[in-house]
Amino acid sequence: MTASIQIQKTPELQYLLRLGDTCLILGQRLGEWCGHAPVLEEDIALTNMALDLIGQARALLTRAGQLQSPAFDEDQLAFLRDERDYLNPTLVELPNGAGRPGDFALTVLRNLMVATLLKLLWQKLAESSDSELAAIAGKAIKEARYHQQHAADWVVRLGDGTDESHRRSQAALDALWRYTPELFEADAVDEAAAASGLGPRWADVREAWMAEVGDVLAEAGLKPPADSVFRSTGKTGVHTEHMGYILAEMQHLQRAYPGGAW
Amino acid sequence: MSDTAESGATRAERAWDVLATVLDPEVPALSLRDLGIVRDVVDDGAGLEVVLTPTYSGCPATEVISQSVIDALTHAGLGPVRITMQRAPAWTTDWISDDGRRKLREYGIAPPGPVEPGQGVPIRLVGRLSATPVPCPRCGSTNTERLSAFGATACKSLYRCVACREPFEHFKPI
């Protein structure tokens, strides 16, 4: 088995990994729907979005790896880090719902939450002091808009649909909502990024996120549960038990056959 | 720039002509030039540098396209060739040529409309009926409906013409 790489967790690297790992892990989750979605069109849509996210992750991890000394490439960062070195918010690592492939209502609701977050971040990252990051954002924002629009259509269709689809959508919202405050927690990584012009504090987009997600939920007839004191901690590398299973699936081939390529 | 004696065209100019014959692997009605993804061709004396831009972040055709550019230019005796990918400014469907739009229509794919500034912000809950009608590439009717926002490739969505009952693909404005 190939040994894990050791990264130097500078604030700049952590900021890029939070973005890159958000795209990477949600891309992996959406990929689980391949061949299992409720209708063919959605199978294609979910895997198309997974492909966009993995493309964005590749660009972000490539950039992150260039900032390390010695440098790492995208594959080393994607496949050879230990769990604590993945910095995605917990929200994206949660399973798609009970069982496999999971719950479609939860999947589209999470897609709405994450696409809205990423769209708002990309808008600001397009002005990043890092020209490569700005270029990645300029491309990705166009994709995130389609993801957000598509997820919003489904959240409304299901939330405002049958009694059963409404019930399951509300249950999904109740389950996911407690993981959203983590997205906007302020810390030193974000402060450093804001100070250097690398990118916004995620907290800077909280108000816009609440407004856009809130509009869709209202249209869908869904109501967020009361705020909880619970705080998830994926962005600091402390994950749920689900993360290990994702990494086992993602990393197995590269660990068993080091440097294997298509 | 090294002029070639036979045609009088520079190596870069000849490369542009060759690139007009290299087809997009996912939408083979279009050449790479029709698609607007060739940003520049630079002759640095030692070889050609072809600057390409990706259409979508995760487009799986990117590597195939790079290889077909190298193959076509090498085959035309214009090598050695190296590819540079450039993201900014981001590719937009507005760069698809008029000729490319005509070819798409003839191929049965509705070409993209103009990209609206700030599209999708705020979110428009339009459902299946598009805010800007997409005309059927076969009969021209604007009485069409969207079946799915995502098609066989990331760049297309699926539509149906209510007038002539034919399904068709639409190249999404991005």
mmCIF file with all atom_site columns, N, CA and C in Angstrom, chain B residues 32-75:
data_model
loop_
_atom_site.group_PDB
_atom_site.id
_atom_site.type_symbol
_atom_site.label_atom_id
_atom_site.label_alt_id
_atom_site.label_comp_id
_atom_site.label_asym_id
_atom_site.label_entity_id
_atom_site.label_seq_id
_atom_site.pdbx_PDB_ins_code
_atom_site.Cartn_x
_atom_site.Cartn_y
_atom_site.Cartn_z
_atom_site.occupancy
_atom_site.B_iso_or_equiv
_atom_site.pdbx_formal_charge
_atom_site.auth_seq_id
_atom_site.auth_comp_id
_atom_site.auth_asym_id
_atom_site.auth_atom_id
_atom_site.pdbx_PDB_model_num
ATOM 1   N N  . LEU B 1 32 ? -13.463 22.435 -34.327 1.00 0.00 ? 32 LEU B N  1
ATOM 2   C CA . LEU B 1 32 ? -12.999 23.145 -33.132 1.00 0.00 ? 32 LEU B CA 1
ATOM 3   C C  . LEU B 1 32 ? -13.062 24.654 -33.332 1.00 0.00 ? 32 LEU B C  1
ATOM 4   N N  . ARG B 1 33 ? -12.882 25.094 -34.584 1.00 0.00 ? 33 ARG B N  1
ATOM 5   C CA . ARG B 1 33 ? -12.971 26.538 -34.834 1.00 0.00 ? 33 ARG B CA 1
ATOM 6   C C  . ARG B 1 33 ? -14.416 27.016 -34.768 1.00 0.00 ? 33 ARG B C  1
ATOM 7   N N  . ASP B 1 34 ? -15.361 26.205 -35.294 1.00 0.00 ? 34 ASP B N  1
ATOM 8   C CA . ASP B 1 34 ? -16.780 26.577 -35.183 1.00 0.00 ? 34 ASP B CA 1
ATOM 9   C C  . ASP B 1 34 ? -17.168 26.737 -33.721 1.00 0.00 ? 34 ASP B C  1
ATOM 10  N N  . LEU B 1 35 ? -16.628 25.830 -32.891 1.00 0.00 ? 35 LEU B N  1
ATOM 11  C CA . LEU B 1 35 ? -16.972 25.802 -31.468 1.00 0.00 ? 35 LEU B CA 1
ATOM 12  C C  . LEU B 1 35 ? -16.363 26.986 -30.713 1.00 0.00 ? 35 LEU B C  1
ATOM 13  N N  . GLY B 1 36 ? -15.319 27.568 -31.285 1.00 0.00 ? 36 GLY B N  1
ATOM 14  C CA . GLY B 1 36 ? -14.703 28.734 -30.657 1.00 0.00 ? 36 GLY B CA 1
ATOM 15  C C  . GLY B 1 36 ? -13.790 28.403 -29.492 1.00 0.00 ? 36 GLY B C  1
ATOM 16  N N  . ILE B 1 37 ? -13.197 27.201 -29.520 1.00 0.00 ? 37 ILE B N  1
ATOM 17  C CA . ILE B 1 37 ? -12.323 26.853 -28.393 1.00 0.00 ? 37 ILE B CA 1
ATOM 18  C C  . ILE B 1 37 ? -10.836 26.984 -28.715 1.00 0.00 ? 37 ILE B C  1
ATOM 19  N N  . VAL B 1 38 ? -10.515 27.397 -29.976 1.00 0.00 ? 38 VAL B N  1
ATOM 20  C CA . VAL B 1 38 ? -9.114  27.656 -30.300 1.00 0.00 ? 38 VAL B CA 1
ATOM 21  C C  . VAL B 1 38 ? -8.853  29.138 -30.062 1.00 0.00 ? 38 VAL B C  1
ATOM 22  N N  . ARG B 1 39 ? -8.005  29.431 -29.080 1.00 0.00 ? 39 ARG B N  1
ATOM 23  C CA . ARG B 1 39 ? -7.771  30.841 -28.751 1.00 0.00 ? 39 ARG B CA 1
ATOM 24  C C  . ARG B 1 39 ? -6.644  31.441 -29.564 1.00 0.00 ? 39 ARG B C  1
ATOM 25  N N  . ASP B 1 40 ? -5.627  30.627 -29.819 1.00 0.00 ? 40 ASP B N  1
ATOM 26  C CA . ASP B 1 40 ? -4.465  31.197 -30.487 1.00 0.00 ? 40 ASP B CA 1
ATOM 27  C C  . ASP B 1 40 ? -3.610  30.078 -31.069 1.00 0.00 ? 40 ASP B C  1
ATOM 28  N N  . VAL B 1 41 ? -2.899  30.422 -32.123 1.00 0.00 ? 41 VAL B N  1
ATOM 29  C CA . VAL B 1 41 ? -1.886  29.511 -32.663 1.00 0.00 ? 41 VAL B CA 1
ATOM 30  C C  . VAL B 1 41 ? -0.614  30.341 -32.797 1.00 0.00 ? 41 VAL B C  1
ATOM 31  N N  . VAL B 1 42 ? 0.422   29.924 -32.094 1.00 0.00 ? 42 VAL B N  1
ATOM 32  C CA . VAL B 1 42 ? 1.663   30.692 -32.070 1.00 0.00 ? 42 VAL B CA 1
ATOM 33  C C  . VAL B 1 42 ? 2.793   29.853 -32.656 1.00 0.00 ? 42 VAL B C  1
ATOM 34  N N  . ASP B 1 43 ? 3.482   30.440 -33.636 1.00 0.00 ? 43 ASP B N  1
ATOM 35  C CA . ASP B 1 43 ? 4.653   29.772 -34.210 1.00 0.00 ? 43 ASP B CA 1
ATOM 36  C C  . ASP B 1 43 ? 5.885   30.370 -33.536 1.00 0.00 ? 43 ASP B C  1
ATOM 37  N N  . ASP B 1 44 ? 6.550   29.576 -32.706 1.00 0.00 ? 44 ASP B N  1
ATOM 38  C CA . ASP B 1 44 ? 7.711   30.134 -32.006 1.00 0.00 ? 44 ASP B CA 1
ATOM 39  C C  . ASP B 1 44 ? 9.022   29.726 -32.681 1.00 0.00 ? 44 ASP B C  1
ATOM 40  N N  . GLY B 1 45 ? 8.921   29.321 -33.955 1.00 0.00 ? 45 GLY B N  1
ATOM 41  C CA . GLY B 1 45 ? 10.133  28.934 -34.671 1.00 0.00 ? 45 GLY B CA 1
ATOM 42  C C  . GLY B 1 45 ? 10.412  27.450 -34.532 1.00 0.00 ? 45 GLY B C  1
ATOM 43  N N  . ALA B 1 46 ? 10.448  26.973 -33.289 1.00 0.00 ? 46 ALA B N  1
ATOM 44  C CA . ALA B 1 46 ? 10.729  25.553 -33.057 1.00 0.00 ? 46 ALA B CA 1
ATOM 45  C C  . ALA B 1 46 ? 9.498   24.685 -33.298 1.00 0.00 ? 46 ALA B C  1
ATOM 46  N N  . GLY B 1 47 ? 8.309   25.254 -33.137 1.00 0.00 ? 47 GLY B N  1
ATOM 47  C CA . GLY B 1 47 ? 7.087   24.470 -33.287 1.00 0.00 ? 47 GLY B CA 1
ATOM 48  C C  . GLY B 1 47 ? 5.866   25.352 -33.105 1.00 0.00 ? 47 GLY B C  1
ATOM 49  N N  . LEU B 1 48 ? 4.704   24.687 -33.079 1.00 0.00 ? 48 LEU B N  1
ATOM 50  C CA . LEU B 1 48 ? 3.456   25.434 -32.919 1.00 0.00 ? 48 LEU B CA 1
ATOM 51  C C  . LEU B 1 48 ? 2.916   25.252 -31.512 1.00 0.00 ? 48 LEU B C  1
ATOM 52  N N  . GLU B 1 49 ? 2.468   26.340 -30.939 1.00 0.00 ? 49 GLU B N  1
ATOM 53  C CA . GLU B 1 49 ? 1.747   26.258 -29.675 1.00 0.00 ? 49 GLU B CA 1
ATOM 54  C C  . GLU B 1 49 ? 0.282   26.562 -29.981 1.00 0.00 ? 49 GLU B C  1
ATOM 55  N N  . VAL B 1 50 ? -0.596  25.601 -29.671 1.00 0.00 ? 50 VAL B N  1
ATOM 56  C CA . VAL B 1 50 ? -2.027  25.807 -29.890 1.00 0.00 ? 50 VAL B CA 1
ATOM 57  C C  . VAL B 1 50 ? -2.674  26.034 -28.525 1.00 0.00 ? 50 VAL B C  1
ATOM 58  N N  . VAL B 1 51 ? -3.319  27.182 -28.382 1.00 0.00 ? 51 VAL B N  1
ATOM 59  C CA . VAL B 1 51 ? -3.941  27.512 -27.105 1.00 0.00 ? 51 VAL B CA 1
ATOM 60  C C  . VAL B 1 51 ? -5.428  27.174 -27.195 1.00 0.00 ? 51 VAL B C  1
ATOM 61  N N  . LEU B 1 52 ? -5.857  26.228 -26.362 1.00 0.00 ? 52 LEU B N  1
ATOM 62  C CA . LEU B 1 52 ? -7.256  25.795 -26.341 1.00 0.00 ? 52 LEU B CA 1
ATOM 63  C C  . LEU B 1 52 ? -7.901  26.209 -25.027 1.00 0.00 ? 52 LEU B C  1
ATOM 64  N N  . THR B 1 53 ? -9.232  26.268 -25.027 1.00 0.00 ? 53 THR B N  1
ATOM 65  C CA . THR B 1 53 ? -9.949  26.571 -23.790 1.00 0.00 ? 53 THR B CA 1
ATOM 66  C C  . THR B 1 53 ? -10.981 25.476 -23.568 1.00 0.00 ? 53 THR B C  1
ATOM 67  N N  . PRO B 1 54 ? -11.150 25.019 -22.317 1.00 0.00 ? 54 PRO B N  1
ATOM 68  C CA . PRO B 1 54 ? -12.156 23.969 -22.079 1.00 0.00 ? 54 PRO B CA 1
ATOM 69  C C  . PRO B 1 54 ? -13.573 24.541 -22.149 1.00 0.00 ? 54 PRO B C  1
ATOM 70  N N  . THR B 1 55 ? -14.534 23.715 -22.589 1.00 0.00 ? 55 THR B N  1
ATOM 71  C CA . THR B 1 55 ? -15.915 24.175 -22.618 1.00 0.00 ? 55 THR B CA 1
ATOM 72  C C  . THR B 1 55 ? -16.536 24.089 -21.224 1.00 0.00 ? 55 THR B C  1
ATOM 73  N N  . TYR B 1 56 ? -16.432 22.909 -20.606 1.00 0.00 ? 56 TYR B N  1
ATOM 74  C CA . TYR B 1 56 ? -16.910 22.702 -19.234 1.00 0.00 ? 56 TYR B CA 1
ATOM 75  C C  . TYR B 1 56 ? -15.751 22.188 -18.390 1.00 0.00 ? 56 TYR B C  1
ATOM 76  N N  . SER B 1 57 ? -15.777 22.482 -17.076 1.00 0.00 ? 57 SER B N  1
ATOM 77  C CA . SER B 1 57 ? -14.678 22.063 -16.197 1.00 0.00 ? 57 SER B CA 1
ATOM 78  C C  . SER B 1 57 ? -14.423 20.571 -16.288 1.00 0.00 ? 57 SER B C  1
ATOM 79  N N  . GLY B 1 58 ? -15.518 19.795 -16.370 1.00 0.00 ? 58 GLY B N  1
ATOM 80  C CA . GLY B 1 58 ? -15.356 18.347 -16.321 1.00 0.00 ? 58 GLY B CA 1
ATOM 81  C C  . GLY B 1 58 ? -15.514 17.685 -17.671 1.00 0.00 ? 58 GLY B C  1
ATOM 82  N N  . CYS B 1 59 ? -15.410 18.463 -18.748 1.00 0.00 ? 59 CYS B N  1
ATOM 83  C CA . CYS B 1 59 ? -15.658 17.880 -20.073 1.00 0.00 ? 59 CYS B CA 1
ATOM 84  C C  . CYS B 1 59 ? -14.683 16.735 -20.338 1.00 0.00 ? 59 CYS B C  1
ATOM 85  N N  . PRO B 1 60 ? -15.201 15.507 -20.505 1.00 0.00 ? 60 PRO B N  1
ATOM 86  C CA . PRO B 1 60 ? -14.307 14.368 -20.687 1.00 0.00 ? 60 PRO B CA 1
ATOM 87  C C  . PRO B 1 60 ? -13.652 14.348 -22.065 1.00 0.00 ? 60 PRO B C  1
ATOM 88  N N  . ALA B 1 61 ? -14.086 15.234 -22.963 1.00 0.00 ? 61 ALA B N  1
ATOM 89  C CA . ALA B 1 61 ? -13.530 15.232 -24.319 1.00 0.00 ? 61 ALA B CA 1
ATOM 90  C C  . ALA B 1 61 ? -12.252 16.055 -24.412 1.00 0.00 ? 61 ALA B C  1
ATOM 91  N N  . THR B 1 62 ? -11.912 16.767 -23.332 1.00 0.00 ? 62 THR B N  1
ATOM 92  C CA . THR B 1 62 ? -10.777 17.694 -23.400 1.00 0.00 ? 62 THR B CA 1
ATOM 93  C C  . THR B 1 62 ? -9.490  17.016 -23.857 1.00 0.00 ? 62 THR B C  1
ATOM 94  N N  . GLU B 1 63 ? -9.197  15.849 -23.264 1.00 0.00 ? 63 GLU B N  1
ATOM 95  C CA . GLU B 1 63 ? -7.946  15.155 -23.615 1.00 0.00 ? 63 GLU B CA 1
ATOM 96  C C  . GLU B 1 63 ? -7.985  14.654 -25.060 1.00 0.00 ? 63 GLU B C  1
ATOM 97  N N  . VAL B 1 64 ? -9.166  14.162 -25.479 1.00 0.00 ? 64 VAL B N  1
ATOM 98  C CA . VAL B 1 64 ? -9.311  13.661 -26.848 1.00 0.00 ? 64 VAL B CA 1
ATOM 99  C C  . VAL B 1 64 ? -9.087  14.806 -27.837 1.00 0.00 ? 64 VAL B C  1
ATOM 100 N N  . ILE B 1 65 ? -9.647  15.961 -27.519 1.00 0.00 ? 65 ILE B N  1
ATOM 101 C CA . ILE B 1 65 ? -9.510  17.115 -28.414 1.00 0.00 ? 65 ILE B CA 1
ATOM 102 C C  . ILE B 1 65 ? -8.041  17.504 -28.551 1.00 0.00 ? 65 ILE B C  1
ATOM 103 N N  . SER B 1 66 ? -7.337  17.570 -27.435 1.00 0.00 ? 66 SER B N  1
ATOM 104 C CA . SER B 1 66 ? -5.917  17.937 -27.489 1.00 0.00 ? 66 SER B CA 1
ATOM 105 C C  . SER B 1 66 ? -5.151  16.969 -28.383 1.00 0.00 ? 66 SER B C  1
ATOM 106 N N  . GLN B 1 67 ? -5.433  15.683 -28.215 1.00 0.00 ? 67 GLN B N  1
ATOM 107 C CA . GLN B 1 67 ? -4.715  14.677 -29.002 1.00 0.00 ? 67 GLN B CA 1
ATOM 108 C C  . GLN B 1 67 ? -5.060  14.787 -30.481 1.00 0.00 ? 67 GLN B C  1
ATOM 109 N N  . SER B 1 68 ? -6.349  15.060 -30.799 1.00 0.00 ? 68 SER B N  1
ATOM 110 C CA . SER B 1 68 ? -6.689  15.137 -32.226 1.00 0.00 ? 68 SER B CA 1
ATOM 111 C C  . SER B 1 68 ? -6.080  16.371 -32.876 1.00 0.00 ? 68 SER B C  1
ATOM 112 N N  . VAL B 1 69 ? -5.881  17.445 -32.105 1.00 0.00 ? 69 VAL B N  1
ATOM 113 C CA . VAL B 1 69 ? -5.202  18.627 -32.652 1.00 0.00 ? 69 VAL B CA 1
ATOM 114 C C  . VAL B 1 69 ? -3.756  18.289 -32.978 1.00 0.00 ? 69 VAL B C  1
ATOM 115 N N  . ILE B 1 70 ? -3.093  17.620 -32.033 1.00 0.00 ? 70 ILE B N  1
ATOM 116 C CA . ILE B 1 70 ? -1.694  17.240 -32.263 1.00 0.00 ? 70 ILE B CA 1
ATOM 117 C C  . ILE B 1 70 ? -1.590  16.321 -33.482 1.00 0.00 ? 70 ILE B C  1
ATOM 118 N N  . ASP B 1 71 ? -2.484  15.332 -33.547 1.00 0.00 ? 71 ASP B N  1
ATOM 119 C CA . ASP B 1 71 ? -2.450  14.379 -34.660 1.00 0.00 ? 71 ASP B CA 1
ATOM 120 C C  . ASP B 1 71 ? -2.664  15.087 -35.995 1.00 0.00 ? 71 ASP B C  1
ATOM 121 N N  . ALA B 1 72 ? -3.687  15.938 -36.075 1.00 0.00 ? 72 ALA B N  1
ATOM 122 C CA . ALA B 1 72 ? -4.034  16.572 -37.350 1.00 0.00 ? 72 ALA B CA 1
ATOM 123 C C  . ALA B 1 72 ? -2.910  17.495 -37.829 1.00 0.00 ? 72 ALA B C  1
ATOM 124 N N  . LEU B 1 73 ? -2.337  18.275 -36.917 1.00 0.00 ? 73 LEU B N  1
ATOM 125 C CA . LEU B 1 73 ? -1.291  19.217 -37.324 1.00 0.00 ? 73 LEU B CA 1
ATOM 126 C C  . LEU B 1 73 ? 0.008   18.488 -37.664 1.00 0.00 ? 73 LEU B C  1
ATOM 127 N N  . THR B 1 74 ? 0.290   17.434 -36.928 1.00 0.00 ? 74 THR B N  1
ATOM 128 C CA . THR B 1 74 ? 1.490   16.645 -37.225 1.00 0.00 ? 74 THR B CA 1
ATOM 129 C C  . THR B 1 74 ? 1.343   15.979 -38.592 1.00 0.00 ? 74 THR B C  1
ATOM 130 N N  . HIS B 1 75 ? 0.147   15.422 -38.829 1.00 0.00 ? 75 HIS B N  1
ATOM 131 C CA . HIS B 1 75 ? -0.138  14.763 -40.099 1.00 0.00 ? 75 HIS B CA 1
ATOM 132 C C  . HIS B 1 75 ? 0.003   15.745 -41.263 1.00 0.00 ? 75 HIS B C  1
#
